[in-house]
PDB file of C-alpha atoms in Angstrom:
ATOM      1  CA  MET A   9     109.390  84.342  96.414  1.00 60.00           C
ATOM      2  CA  THR A  10     111.204  85.406  93.038  1.00 86.00           C
ATOM      3  CA  LYS A  11     109.253  88.412  92.716  1.00 89.00           C
ATOM      4  CA  GLU A  12     109.704  89.734  96.492  1.00 90.00           C
ATOM      5  CA  TYR A  13     113.517  89.045  95.291  1.00 89.00           C
ATOM      6  CA  LEU A  14     113.234  90.657  92.092  1.00 92.00           C
ATOM      7  CA  GLY A  15     111.235  94.310  93.638  1.00 93.00           C
ATOM      8  CA  PHE A  16     114.222  93.784  95.663  1.00 93.00           C
ATOM      9  CA  HIS A  17     116.971  93.816  92.963  1.00 93.00           C
ATOM     10  CA  TYR A  18     115.259  96.597  91.512  1.00 94.00           C
ATOM     11  CA  TYR A  19     115.436  98.631  94.761  1.00 94.00           C
ATOM     12  CA  TYR A  20     118.909  97.949  94.123  1.00 94.00           C
ATOM     13  CA  GLN A  21     119.811  98.877  91.283  1.00 95.00           C
ATOM     14  CA  TYR A  22     117.754 102.226  92.279  1.00 93.00           C
ATOM     15  CA  LYS A  23     119.969 102.750  95.665  1.00 94.00           C
ATOM     16  CA  ALA A  24     122.868 102.113  93.632  1.00 94.00           C
ATOM     17  CA  GLN A  25     121.929 104.613  90.755  1.00 93.00           C
ATOM     18  CA  ARG A  26     120.950 107.014  93.322  1.00 91.00           C
ATOM     19  CA  GLN A  27     124.287 106.924  95.410  1.00 91.00           C
ATOM     20  CA  ALA A  28     126.671 107.327  91.901  1.00 91.00           C
ATOM     21  CA  ALA A  29     124.072 110.219  90.218  1.00 88.00           C
ATOM     22  CA  ARG A  30     126.049 113.585  91.096  1.00 86.00           C
ATOM     23  CA  SER A  31     122.014 114.810  90.057  1.00 86.00           C
ATOM     24  CA  VAL A  32     119.104 113.225  91.031  1.00 86.00           C
ATOM     25  CA  GLU A  33     117.272 115.297  88.892  1.00 86.00           C
ATOM     26  CA  GLN A  34     119.817 113.778  85.777  1.00 88.00           C
ATOM     27  CA  VAL A  35     118.238 110.403  86.469  1.00 91.00           C
ATOM     28  CA  PHE A  36     114.854 110.425  87.964  1.00 90.00           C
ATOM     29  CA  SER A  37     113.297 108.617  84.872  1.00 90.00           C
ATOM     30  CA  SER A  38     115.835 105.847  84.942  1.00 93.00           C
ATOM     31  CA  LEU A  39     115.695 106.020  88.963  1.00 92.00           C
ATOM     32  CA  GLU A  40     111.417 105.913  88.904  1.00 91.00           C
ATOM     33  CA  LYS A  41     111.437 103.279  86.184  1.00 93.00           C
ATOM     34  CA  ASN A  42     113.540 100.814  88.800  1.00 93.00           C
ATOM     35  CA  LEU A  43     111.276 102.080  91.700  1.00 92.00           C
ATOM     36  CA  SER A  44     108.324 101.082  89.786  1.00 91.00           C
ATOM     37  CA  ARG A  45     109.413  97.561  88.943  1.00 92.00           C
ATOM     38  CA  ALA A  46     110.708  97.046  92.065  1.00 93.00           C
ATOM     39  CA  ARG A  47     106.716  97.964  93.600  1.00 90.00           C
ATOM     40  CA  ARG A  48     105.286  95.578  90.552  1.00 89.00           C
ATOM     41  CA  PHE A  49     106.936  92.824  91.641  1.00 91.00           C
ATOM     42  CA  SER A  50     106.549  93.230  95.855  1.00 89.00           C
ATOM     43  CA  GLN A  51     104.148  95.254  97.401  1.00 86.00           C
ATOM     44  CA  GLN A  52     106.981  95.906  99.975  1.00 88.00           C
ATOM     45  CA  PRO A  53     105.971  99.797 101.689  1.00 88.00           C
ATOM     46  CA  LEU A  54     109.770 100.792 101.515  1.00 89.00           C
ATOM     47  CA  PHE A  55     109.031 101.315  97.636  1.00 91.00           C
ATOM     48  CA  TYR A  56     106.006 103.718  97.630  1.00 91.00           C
ATOM     49  CA  GLN A  57     108.753 105.516 100.401  1.00 91.00           C
ATOM     50  CA  GLU A  58     111.646 105.890  98.148  1.00 91.00           C
ATOM     51  CA  LEU A  59     108.699 106.528  95.432  1.00 92.00           C
ATOM     52  CA  GLY A  60     107.043 109.150  97.588  1.00 93.00           C
ATOM     53  CA  ARG A  61     110.982 110.901  98.669  1.00 92.00           C
ATOM     54  CA  LEU A  62     111.908 110.934  95.120  1.00 92.00           C
ATOM     55  CA  CYS A  63     109.079 112.771  93.412  1.00 94.00           C
ATOM     56  CA  LEU A  64     108.523 114.858  96.778  1.00 94.00           C
ATOM     57  CA  GLU A  65     112.590 115.941  96.099  1.00 92.00           C
ATOM     58  CA  MET A  66     111.773 116.741  92.843  1.00 93.00           C
ATOM     59  CA  ALA A  67     108.635 118.796  93.569  1.00 94.00           C
ATOM     60  CA  MET A  68     110.916 120.636  95.824  1.00 93.00           C
ATOM     61  CA  ALA A  69     113.831 120.882  93.519  1.00 92.00           C
ATOM     62  CA  GLU A  70     111.154 122.216  91.057  1.00 92.00           C
ATOM     63  CA  ASN A  71     109.227 124.814  93.225  1.00 92.00           C
ATOM     64  CA  GLU A  72     112.939 126.194  93.744  1.00 90.00           C
ATOM     65  CA  PHE A  73     113.773 126.322  89.913  1.00 89.00           C
ATOM     66  CA  GLY A  74     111.501 124.765  87.509  1.00 91.00           C
ATOM     67  CA  SER A  75     107.774 125.177  87.048  1.00 91.00           C
ATOM     68  CA  ALA A  76     105.315 125.284  89.374  1.00 93.00           C
ATOM     69  CA  ALA A  77     102.566 122.893  87.351  1.00 93.00           C
ATOM     70  CA  ARG A  78     105.386 120.684  87.477  1.00 94.00           C
ATOM     71  CA  ARG A  79     106.565 120.746  91.044  1.00 94.00           C
ATOM     72  CA  ASP A  80     102.148 120.177  91.893  1.00 94.00           C
ATOM     73  CA  GLU A  81     102.854 117.264  89.519  1.00 95.00           C
ATOM     74  CA  PHE A  82     104.871 115.491  91.651  1.00 95.00           C
ATOM     75  CA  LEU A  83     103.612 116.487  94.415  1.00 96.00           C
ATOM     76  CA  LEU A  84     100.945 114.327  93.295  1.00 96.00           C
ATOM     77  CA  ARG A  85     101.808 111.251  92.379  1.00 95.00           C
ATOM     78  CA  ALA A  86     104.412 111.970  95.979  1.00 96.00           C
ATOM     79  CA  GLU A  87     101.232 111.520  97.730  1.00 97.00           C
ATOM     80  CA  GLU A  88     100.009 109.474  96.185  1.00 95.00           C
ATOM     81  CA  SER A  89     102.953 106.791  96.687  1.00 94.00           C
ATOM     82  CA  LEU A  90     102.965 108.026 100.591  1.00 95.00           C
ATOM     83  CA  LYS A  91      99.427 107.205 100.643  1.00 96.00           C
ATOM     84  CA  GLN A  92      99.436 104.258  99.892  1.00 93.00           C
ATOM     85  CA  GLN A  93     103.150 103.035 102.329  1.00 93.00           C
ATOM     86  CA  ILE A  94     100.740 104.295 105.326  1.00 95.00           C
ATOM     87  CA  GLU A  95      98.141 102.226 104.264  1.00 94.00           C
ATOM     88  CA  ALA A  96     100.473  99.018 103.618  1.00 91.00           C
ATOM     89  CA  ASN A  97     102.505 100.823 107.242  1.00 93.00           C
ATOM     90  CA  PRO A  98      99.725 102.919 109.541  1.00 95.00           C
ATOM     91  CA  VAL A  99     102.766 103.633 112.178  1.00 96.00           C
ATOM     92  CA  ASP A 100     105.383 105.244 109.577  1.00 95.00           C
ATOM     93  CA  SER A 101     106.202 108.667 111.232  1.00 96.00           C
ATOM     94  CA  ARG A 102     108.450 109.932 107.986  1.00 95.00           C
ATOM     95  CA  ALA A 103     106.009 109.009 105.895  1.00 95.00           C
ATOM     96  CA  PHE A 104     103.562 111.445 107.666  1.00 97.00           C
ATOM     97  CA  TYR A 105     106.538 113.981 107.572  1.00 97.00           C
ATOM     98  CA  ASN A 106     106.949 113.558 104.089  1.00 96.00           C
ATOM     99  CA  LEU A 107     103.286 113.863 103.252  1.00 97.00           C
ATOM    100  CA  GLY A 108     102.716 116.776 105.456  1.00 97.00           C
ATOM    101  CA  LYS A 109     105.849 118.172 103.503  1.00 96.00           C
ATOM    102  CA  VAL A 110     103.556 117.215 100.318  1.00 97.00           C
ATOM    103  CA  TYR A 111     100.175 119.462 101.424  1.00 97.00           C
ATOM    104  CA  LEU A 112     102.471 122.070 102.431  1.00 95.00           C
ATOM    105  CA  LEU A 113     104.625 122.691  99.359  1.00 94.00           C
ATOM    106  CA  PHE A 114     101.080 122.111  97.081  1.00 92.00           C
ATOM    107  CA  ASN A 115     100.156 125.965  96.045  1.00 87.00           C
ATOM    108  CA  PHE A 116     102.960 127.483  97.590  1.00 88.00           C
ATOM    109  CA  PRO A 117     103.935 129.861  98.783  1.00 85.00           C
ATOM    110  CA  LEU A 118     100.284 130.376  99.590  1.00 85.00           C
ATOM    111  CA  LEU A 119      99.856 127.026 101.921  1.00 87.00           C
ATOM    112  CA  THR A 120      96.695 126.313 101.055  1.00 88.00           C
ATOM    113  CA  TYR A 121      96.867 122.702 102.115  1.00 92.00           C
ATOM    114  CA  ALA A 122      98.426 123.979 105.766  1.00 92.00           C
ATOM    115  CA  ASP A 123      94.857 122.699 107.490  1.00 92.00           C
ATOM    116  CA  LYS A 124      95.557 118.983 105.869  1.00 94.00           C
ATOM    117  CA  GLY A 125      99.871 118.863 105.554  1.00 96.00           C
ATOM    118  CA  ARG A 126      99.974 119.718 109.686  1.00 96.00           C
ATOM    119  CA  PRO A 127      97.942 116.972 111.635  1.00 96.00           C
ATOM    120  CA  CYS A 128     100.229 115.040 109.616  1.00 97.00           C
ATOM    121  CA  LEU A 129     103.274 116.746 111.051  1.00 97.00           C
ATOM    122  CA  ARG A 130     101.508 115.934 114.381  1.00 97.00           C
ATOM    123  CA  ARG A 131     100.694 111.923 113.742  1.00 98.00           C
ATOM    124  CA  ALA A 132     104.571 112.159 112.547  1.00 98.00           C
ATOM    125  CA  LEU A 133     106.313 113.551 116.450  1.00 98.00           C
ATOM    126  CA  GLU A 134     103.064 111.196 118.286  1.00 97.00           C
ATOM    127  CA  LEU A 135     104.432 108.280 116.841  1.00 98.00           C
ATOM    128  CA  LYS A 136     107.859 109.127 117.149  1.00 98.00           C
ATOM    129  CA  PRO A 137     108.160 111.890 120.097  1.00 97.00           C
ATOM    130  CA  ALA A 138     112.041 111.365 120.781  1.00 97.00           C
ATOM    131  CA  ASP A 139     112.872 111.420 117.415  1.00 97.00           C
ATOM    132  CA  GLU A 140     115.654 114.692 116.938  1.00 97.00           C
ATOM    133  CA  PHE A 141     115.554 115.334 112.866  1.00 97.00           C
ATOM    134  CA  LEU A 142     111.657 114.991 113.367  1.00 98.00           C
ATOM    135  CA  ASN A 143     111.028 117.291 115.803  1.00 98.00           C
ATOM    136  CA  LEU A 144     114.091 119.934 114.901  1.00 98.00           C
ATOM    137  CA  ASN A 145     112.145 120.496 111.682  1.00 97.00           C
ATOM    138  CA  ILE A 146     108.140 120.413 112.323  1.00 98.00           C
ATOM    139  CA  ILE A 147     109.008 122.113 115.403  1.00 98.00           C
ATOM    140  CA  TYR A 148     110.671 124.915 113.022  1.00 98.00           C
ATOM    141  CA  ILE A 149     107.456 124.372 110.191  1.00 97.00           C
ATOM    142  CA  ASP A 150     105.198 125.315 113.338  1.00 97.00           C
ATOM    143  CA  LEU A 151     106.319 128.659 114.686  1.00 97.00           C
ATOM    144  CA  ALA A 152     107.854 129.859 111.070  1.00 95.00           C
ATOM    145  CA  GLN A 153     103.875 129.376 110.130  1.00 94.00           C
ATOM    146  CA  TRP A 154     102.694 130.587 113.774  1.00 95.00           C
ATOM    147  CA  GLU A 155     100.049 132.696 112.053  1.00 94.00           C
ATOM    148  CA  LEU A 156      98.714 129.775 111.263  1.00 93.00           C
ATOM    149  CA  LEU A 157      98.216 127.738 114.528  1.00 94.00           C
ATOM    150  CA  ASN A 158      95.268 127.226 116.699  1.00 93.00           C
ATOM    151  CA  SER A 159      95.239 127.120 119.912  1.00 92.00           C
ATOM    152  CA  GLU A 160      95.061 123.634 119.946  1.00 93.00           C
ATOM    153  CA  ASP A 161      98.405 123.427 117.703  1.00 94.00           C
ATOM    154  CA  ARG A 162      99.670 125.709 120.176  1.00 94.00           C
ATOM    155  CA  GLU A 163      99.429 123.620 123.166  1.00 94.00           C
ATOM    156  CA  PHE A 164     100.052 120.582 121.751  1.00 95.00           C
ATOM    157  CA  LEU A 165     103.676 122.262 120.116  1.00 96.00           C
ATOM    158  CA  ALA A 166     104.542 123.625 123.729  1.00 95.00           C
ATOM    159  CA  ARG A 167     104.486 120.470 125.917  1.00 95.00           C
ATOM    160  CA  GLN A 168     106.651 118.941 122.517  1.00 96.00           C
ATOM    161  CA  LEU A 169     108.800 121.644 123.181  1.00 96.00           C
ATOM    162  CA  SER A 170     109.016 120.828 126.546  1.00 95.00           C
ATOM    163  CA  PHE A 171     109.664 117.047 126.054  1.00 96.00           C
ATOM    164  CA  ILE A 172     112.417 117.347 123.596  1.00 97.00           C
ATOM    165  CA  GLU A 173     114.103 120.336 125.024  1.00 96.00           C
ATOM    166  CA  ALA A 174     113.882 117.944 128.453  1.00 95.00           C
ATOM    167  CA  ARG A 175     115.584 114.633 126.830  1.00 96.00           C
ATOM    168  CA  THR A 176     117.958 117.019 124.258  1.00 96.00           C
ATOM    169  CA  PRO A 177     119.424 120.179 126.173  1.00 93.00           C
ATOM    170  CA  ASP A 178     120.821 121.929 123.193  1.00 96.00           C
ATOM    171  CA  PHE A 179     117.521 121.723 121.117  1.00 97.00           C
ATOM    172  CA  ARG A 180     117.245 125.186 121.229  1.00 96.00           C
ATOM    173  CA  ASP A 181     120.276 125.600 119.958  1.00 97.00           C
ATOM    174  CA  ARG A 182     120.148 123.593 117.365  1.00 97.00           C
ATOM    175  CA  LEU A 183     117.004 125.326 116.515  1.00 97.00           C
ATOM    176  CA  ARG A 184     117.810 128.412 116.012  1.00 97.00           C
ATOM    177  CA  ARG A 185     120.700 127.819 114.688  1.00 97.00           C
ATOM    178  CA  ARG A 186     117.593 125.889 111.655  1.00 96.00           C
ATOM    179  CA  TRP A 187     116.249 129.500 112.171  1.00 97.00           C
ATOM    180  CA  ARG A 188     119.168 130.901 110.463  1.00 97.00           C
ATOM    181  CA  GLU A 189     119.175 129.594 107.296  1.00 96.00           C
ATOM    182  CA  ASN A 190     115.828 131.173 105.898  1.00 94.00           C
ATOM    183  CA  PHE A 191     115.067 134.365 108.678  1.00 95.00           C
ATOM    184  CA  PRO A 192     118.088 137.208 109.225  1.00 93.00           C
ATOM    185  CA  SER A 193     116.737 137.448 112.719  1.00 96.00           C
ATOM    186  CA  THR A 194     115.792 135.332 115.403  1.00 96.00           C
ATOM    187  CA  ASP A 195     113.636 137.820 117.124  1.00 97.00           C
ATOM    188  CA  LEU A 196     110.031 136.504 115.666  1.00 96.00           C
ATOM    189  CA  LEU A 197     111.659 132.832 117.168  1.00 97.00           C
ATOM    190  CA  GLU A 198     112.651 134.240 120.489  1.00 97.00           C
ATOM    191  CA  GLU A 199     109.325 135.845 120.797  1.00 96.00           C
ATOM    192  CA  ARG A 200     107.644 132.746 120.353  1.00 96.00           C
ATOM    193  CA  LEU A 201     109.601 130.689 121.878  1.00 96.00           C
ATOM    194  CA  ALA A 202     108.867 133.082 125.070  1.00 95.00           C
ATOM    195  CA  PHE A 203     105.187 132.720 124.777  1.00 94.00           C
ATOM    196  CA  LEU A 204     105.693 128.760 124.191  1.00 94.00           C
ATOM    197  CA  SER A 205     107.101 128.696 128.390  1.00 91.00           C
ATOM    198  CA  SER A 206     104.843 131.410 129.609  1.00 89.00           C
ATOM    199  CA  PHE A 207     102.494 128.597 127.781  1.00 84.00           C
ATOM    200  CA  ASN A 208     103.522 125.548 130.144  1.00 79.00           C
ATOM    201  CA  SER A 209     103.849 127.041 132.761  1.00 78.00           C
ATOM    202  CA  SER A 210     100.586 128.175 133.216  1.00 74.00           C
ATOM    203  CA  LEU A 211     100.034 124.801 132.344  1.00 67.00           C
ATOM    204  CA  ARG A 212     101.959 123.171 135.638  1.00 64.00           C
ATOM    205  CA  SER A 213     100.744 126.356 137.284  1.00 56.00           C
ATOM    206  CA  PRO A 214      97.715 124.474 140.041  1.00 54.00           C
ATOM    207  CA  THR A 215      94.332 125.338 139.430  1.00 50.00           C
ATOM    208  CA  LYS A 216      92.480 127.932 142.210  1.00 43.00           C
TER     209      LYS A 216
END
């Protein structure tokens, strides 16, 4: 009980410091130290989750403003923590989502490990198929990396898009807004969405 208490003590120190920080990058060492102390006293999956997320954020910052070597160093640390989290809690959809992002960011923009990342993203949606955050971000990623998808990937994407649109009427508009954050035109998006709609129609059509 005492060890568990100490684990959460350092975890709440981490949370308070993170909330007060202007920049995660500036206080990363201190944040990591508190999470490492929390893990030393308790094996709570939450602590692995936070360390994995923290290292992934640092990797994303290095990818945009720093060096590829530092980015991949943080990605390796994120991968280790997220795998430990999944081992402790194999039904954690966010862990699979974050691990998928780790693999997509390795060696970016070459997407060398996309084949390892995509199954993680798919598993996240299998675990929480109605989660709007996961759907918006994972469907966006798949549509942006359309050329890398195989026929099985596209079939899963078509079914998932149909499912979430039935539950969330404004989902396609939100997807378009998400697309415009990185692309000047939605022409490619509309073309790919039309393909998926046609694909779904063919799946629903009775065989002759």
